[in-house]
């Protein structure tokens, strides 16, 4: 019965994981009697695929990015969710309730810098690409996703047209050509903890970074800041790996995590946006700068194209790997 009294919840690390361990997991245990074993990974879906393929799933719930939820739901990697039993989807943001995923929160990735080292704040991707005006290394995540969009915006494509352009071969070539211009000045990051560390140490002059990491460093006293102009936002999702044990407890956890009072408490202690509309309406004003889905930030940021990346991700990531190795 030990298995029935606990679930392993695997999320991404950092401040977000620590916030869940304080503001989400203990209240769930108190309400349900089910203990949460907290673990972390970097979003490597290959680990989950290997567990599912070998019928040896030990994780009950995982956090995954939007495009992965769409793609791997279709490929049978995740269990389908019964939304009638979870929550009234009308109370949630658009796309928060997916067939195989329930949105954890709205997160963002944006142009970030250290205001102690960079006295004039950059205003967008054109500045990020301008190595003459602002010399120094730039930190970018070592993936095609985000970078191709940022490259097109740096090349003058309006936010509203990014995916229209990127869906064409010419648009993809244009994005890679723009990345070519910056290649010699890039320091690649893979873990979300790296950009704030590099900015604080002066290893890079600017970086793309997860907004929660920058807000967390700012709260700790580092003079880090970000602009949402051309930043991107999306949702991570809770999902149940196919064939996971103790699925009822996992489904109970997902239903608990979308409650407005739980989401509000989490957002007040972690600067990511709630996906429950009731919770979003109750947030204090001082959080607005850091939260991607606050009204002023939504006006200038780009919603990550989950469907686009679900359809084109494999080929573009392969092209990116080949390009970065050249």
PDB file of N, CA and C in Angstrom, residues 252-294:
ATOM      1  N   UNK A 252      -6.160  13.402  -8.986  1.00  0.00           N
ATOM      2  CA  UNK A 252      -6.588  14.254  -7.861  1.00  0.00           C
ATOM      3  C   UNK A 252      -5.626  15.430  -7.688  1.00  0.00           C
ATOM      4  N   UNK A 253      -4.334  15.154  -7.863  1.00  0.00           N
ATOM      5  CA  UNK A 253      -3.326  16.215  -7.751  1.00  0.00           C
ATOM      6  C   UNK A 253      -3.556  17.282  -8.824  1.00  0.00           C
ATOM      7  N   UNK A 254      -3.800  16.852 -10.058  1.00  0.00           N
ATOM      8  CA  UNK A 254      -4.013  17.793 -11.165  1.00  0.00           C
ATOM      9  C   UNK A 254      -5.233  18.669 -10.891  1.00  0.00           C
ATOM     10  N   UNK A 255      -6.311  18.061 -10.382  1.00  0.00           N
ATOM     11  CA  UNK A 255      -7.525  18.831 -10.063  1.00  0.00           C
ATOM     12  C   UNK A 255      -7.250  19.841  -8.945  1.00  0.00           C
ATOM     13  N   UNK A 256      -6.451  19.430  -7.964  1.00  0.00           N
ATOM     14  CA  UNK A 256      -6.113  20.315  -6.845  1.00  0.00           C
ATOM     15  C   UNK A 256      -5.285  21.506  -7.334  1.00  0.00           C
ATOM     16  N   UNK A 257      -4.360  21.237  -8.258  1.00  0.00           N
ATOM     17  CA  UNK A 257      -3.411  22.267  -8.711  1.00  0.00           C
ATOM     18  C   UNK A 257      -4.063  23.385  -9.524  1.00  0.00           C
ATOM     19  N   UNK A 258      -5.273  23.172 -10.061  1.00  0.00           N
ATOM     20  CA  UNK A 258      -5.922  24.253 -10.829  1.00  0.00           C
ATOM     21  C   UNK A 258      -6.889  25.080  -9.983  1.00  0.00           C
ATOM     22  N   UNK A 259      -7.016  24.764  -8.706  1.00  0.00           N
ATOM     23  CA  UNK A 259      -7.901  25.560  -7.838  1.00  0.00           C
ATOM     24  C   UNK A 259      -7.395  27.001  -7.756  1.00  0.00           C
ATOM     25  N   UNK A 260      -8.301  27.998  -7.776  1.00  0.00           N
ATOM     26  CA  UNK A 260      -7.853  29.399  -7.788  1.00  0.00           C
ATOM     27  C   UNK A 260      -7.003  29.786  -6.584  1.00  0.00           C
ATOM     28  N   UNK A 261      -7.388  29.334  -5.387  1.00  0.00           N
ATOM     29  CA  UNK A 261      -6.638  29.747  -4.191  1.00  0.00           C
ATOM     30  C   UNK A 261      -5.227  29.163  -4.193  1.00  0.00           C
ATOM     31  N   UNK A 262      -5.074  27.965  -4.757  1.00  0.00           N
ATOM     32  CA  UNK A 262      -3.756  27.326  -4.836  1.00  0.00           C
ATOM     33  C   UNK A 262      -2.893  28.053  -5.862  1.00  0.00           C
ATOM     34  N   UNK A 263      -3.475  28.355  -7.024  1.00  0.00           N
ATOM     35  CA  UNK A 263      -2.717  29.052  -8.075  1.00  0.00           C
ATOM     36  C   UNK A 263      -2.331  30.464  -7.645  1.00  0.00           C
ATOM     37  N   UNK A 264      -3.229  31.131  -6.945  1.00  0.00           N
ATOM     38  CA  UNK A 264      -2.912  32.499  -6.507  1.00  0.00           C
ATOM     39  C   UNK A 264      -1.747  32.485  -5.521  1.00  0.00           C
ATOM     40  N   UNK A 265      -1.799  31.561  -4.581  1.00  0.00           N
ATOM     41  CA  UNK A 265      -0.727  31.461  -3.582  1.00  0.00           C
ATOM     42  C   UNK A 265       0.614  31.150  -4.253  1.00  0.00           C
ATOM     43  N   UNK A 266       0.580  30.262  -5.250  1.00  0.00           N
ATOM     44  CA  UNK A 266       1.809  29.903  -5.961  1.00  0.00           C
ATOM     45  C   UNK A 266       2.364  31.113  -6.716  1.00  0.00           C
ATOM     46  N   UNK A 267       1.495  31.846  -7.429  1.00  0.00           N
ATOM     47  CA  UNK A 267       1.953  33.004  -8.216  1.00  0.00           C
ATOM     48  C   UNK A 267       2.471  34.135  -7.340  1.00  0.00           C
ATOM     49  N   UNK A 268       1.908  34.291  -6.151  1.00  0.00           N
ATOM     50  CA  UNK A 268       2.371  35.355  -5.252  1.00  0.00           C
ATOM     51  C   UNK A 268       3.766  35.047  -4.708  1.00  0.00           C
ATOM     52  N   UNK A 269       4.162  33.784  -4.791  1.00  0.00           N
ATOM     53  CA  UNK A 269       5.479  33.386  -4.291  1.00  0.00           C
ATOM     54  C   UNK A 269       6.417  32.918  -5.396  1.00  0.00           C
ATOM     55  N   UNK A 270       5.934  32.988  -6.627  1.00  0.00           N
ATOM     56  CA  UNK A 270       6.711  32.595  -7.797  1.00  0.00           C
ATOM     57  C   UNK A 270       6.164  33.411  -8.962  1.00  0.00           C
ATOM     58  N   UNK A 271       6.970  34.272  -9.573  1.00  0.00           N
ATOM     59  CA  UNK A 271       6.434  35.216 -10.559  1.00  0.00           C
ATOM     60  C   UNK A 271       6.112  34.603 -11.922  1.00  0.00           C
ATOM     61  N   UNK A 272       5.276  33.587 -11.915  1.00  0.00           N
ATOM     62  CA  UNK A 272       4.717  33.045 -13.152  1.00  0.00           C
ATOM     63  C   UNK A 272       3.212  33.254 -13.085  1.00  0.00           C
ATOM     64  N   UNK A 273       2.575  33.351 -14.235  1.00  0.00           N
ATOM     65  CA  UNK A 273       1.162  33.711 -14.266  1.00  0.00           C
ATOM     66  C   UNK A 273       0.244  32.528 -14.018  1.00  0.00           C
ATOM     67  N   UNK A 274      -0.803  32.730 -13.210  1.00  0.00           N
ATOM     68  CA  UNK A 274      -1.777  31.659 -13.010  1.00  0.00           C
ATOM     69  C   UNK A 274      -2.579  31.418 -14.282  1.00  0.00           C
ATOM     70  N   UNK A 275      -3.021  30.189 -14.483  1.00  0.00           N
ATOM     71  CA  UNK A 275      -3.843  29.875 -15.658  1.00  0.00           C
ATOM     72  C   UNK A 275      -5.323  29.863 -15.290  1.00  0.00           C
ATOM     73  N   UNK A 276      -5.614  29.895 -13.997  1.00  0.00           N
ATOM     74  CA  UNK A 276      -6.990  30.028 -13.525  1.00  0.00           C
ATOM     75  C   UNK A 276      -7.351  31.513 -13.542  1.00  0.00           C
ATOM     76  N   UNK A 277      -8.392  31.874 -14.286  1.00  0.00           N
ATOM     77  CA  UNK A 277      -8.727  33.290 -14.503  1.00  0.00           C
ATOM     78  C   UNK A 277      -9.098  34.006 -13.205  1.00  0.00           C
ATOM     79  N   UNK A 278      -9.721  33.280 -12.296  1.00  0.00           N
ATOM     80  CA  UNK A 278     -10.097  33.865 -11.004  1.00  0.00           C
ATOM     81  C   UNK A 278      -8.842  34.245 -10.214  1.00  0.00           C
ATOM     82  N   UNK A 279      -7.841  33.370 -10.250  1.00  0.00           N
ATOM     83  CA  UNK A 279      -6.576  33.644  -9.561  1.00  0.00           C
ATOM     84  C   UNK A 279      -5.855  34.813 -10.215  1.00  0.00           C
ATOM     85  N   UNK A 280      -5.874  34.863 -11.548  1.00  0.00           N
ATOM     86  CA  UNK A 280      -5.177  35.927 -12.281  1.00  0.00           C
ATOM     87  C   UNK A 280      -5.746  37.298 -11.942  1.00  0.00           C
ATOM     88  N   UNK A 281      -7.049  37.352 -11.708  1.00  0.00           N
ATOM     89  CA  UNK A 281      -7.709  38.633 -11.421  1.00  0.00           C
ATOM     90  C   UNK A 281      -7.387  39.139 -10.020  1.00  0.00           C
ATOM     91  N   UNK A 282      -6.819  38.290  -9.178  1.00  0.00           N
ATOM     92  CA  UNK A 282      -6.609  38.662  -7.771  1.00  0.00           C
ATOM     93  C   UNK A 282      -5.159  38.959  -7.416  1.00  0.00           C
ATOM     94  N   UNK A 283      -4.276  39.061  -8.422  1.00  0.00           N
ATOM     95  CA  UNK A 283      -2.847  39.223  -8.114  1.00  0.00           C
ATOM     96  C   UNK A 283      -2.477  40.670  -7.797  1.00  0.00           C
ATOM     97  N   UNK A 284      -1.523  40.879  -6.871  1.00  0.00           N
ATOM     98  CA  UNK A 284      -1.074  42.239  -6.560  1.00  0.00           C
ATOM     99  C   UNK A 284      -0.341  42.896  -7.731  1.00  0.00           C
ATOM    100  N   UNK A 285      -0.461  44.219  -7.824  1.00  0.00           N
ATOM    101  CA  UNK A 285       0.085  44.981  -8.957  1.00  0.00           C
ATOM    102  C   UNK A 285       1.601  44.856  -9.109  1.00  0.00           C
ATOM    103  N   UNK A 286       2.332  44.762  -7.988  1.00  0.00           N
ATOM    104  CA  UNK A 286       3.801  44.766  -8.083  1.00  0.00           C
ATOM    105  C   UNK A 286       4.353  43.527  -8.805  1.00  0.00           C
ATOM    106  N   UNK A 287       3.519  42.507  -8.965  1.00  0.00           N
ATOM    107  CA  UNK A 287       3.968  41.314  -9.689  1.00  0.00           C
ATOM    108  C   UNK A 287       3.888  41.492 -11.201  1.00  0.00           C
ATOM    109  N   UNK A 288       3.159  42.523 -11.647  1.00  0.00           N
ATOM    110  CA  UNK A 288       2.838  42.667 -13.074  1.00  0.00           C
ATOM    111  C   UNK A 288       4.074  42.730 -13.978  1.00  0.00           C
ATOM    112  N   UNK A 289       5.162  43.377 -13.520  1.00  0.00           N
ATOM    113  CA  UNK A 289       6.365  43.503 -14.356  1.00  0.00           C
ATOM    114  C   UNK A 289       6.934  42.135 -14.716  1.00  0.00           C
ATOM    115  N   UNK A 290       6.859  41.199 -13.781  1.00  0.00           N
ATOM    116  CA  UNK A 290       7.536  39.913 -13.949  1.00  0.00           C
ATOM    117  C   UNK A 290       6.653  38.845 -14.579  1.00  0.00           C
ATOM    118  N   UNK A 291       5.341  39.027 -14.505  1.00  0.00           N
ATOM    119  CA  UNK A 291       4.424  37.971 -14.940  1.00  0.00           C
ATOM    120  C   UNK A 291       4.089  38.110 -16.421  1.00  0.00           C
ATOM    121  N   UNK A 292       4.358  37.081 -17.220  1.00  0.00           N
ATOM    122  CA  UNK A 292       4.204  37.210 -18.675  1.00  0.00           C
ATOM    123  C   UNK A 292       2.797  37.530 -19.136  1.00  0.00           C
ATOM    124  N   UNK A 293       1.785  36.996 -18.428  1.00  0.00           N
ATOM    125  CA  UNK A 293       0.428  37.234 -18.914  1.00  0.00           C
ATOM    126  C   UNK A 293      -0.281  38.370 -18.189  1.00  0.00           C
ATOM    127  N   UNK A 294       0.500  39.335 -17.638  1.00  0.00           N
ATOM    128  CA  UNK A 294      -0.149  40.557 -17.156  1.00  0.00           C
ATOM    129  C   UNK A 294      -0.471  41.397 -18.398  1.00  0.00           C
TER     130      UNK A 294
END
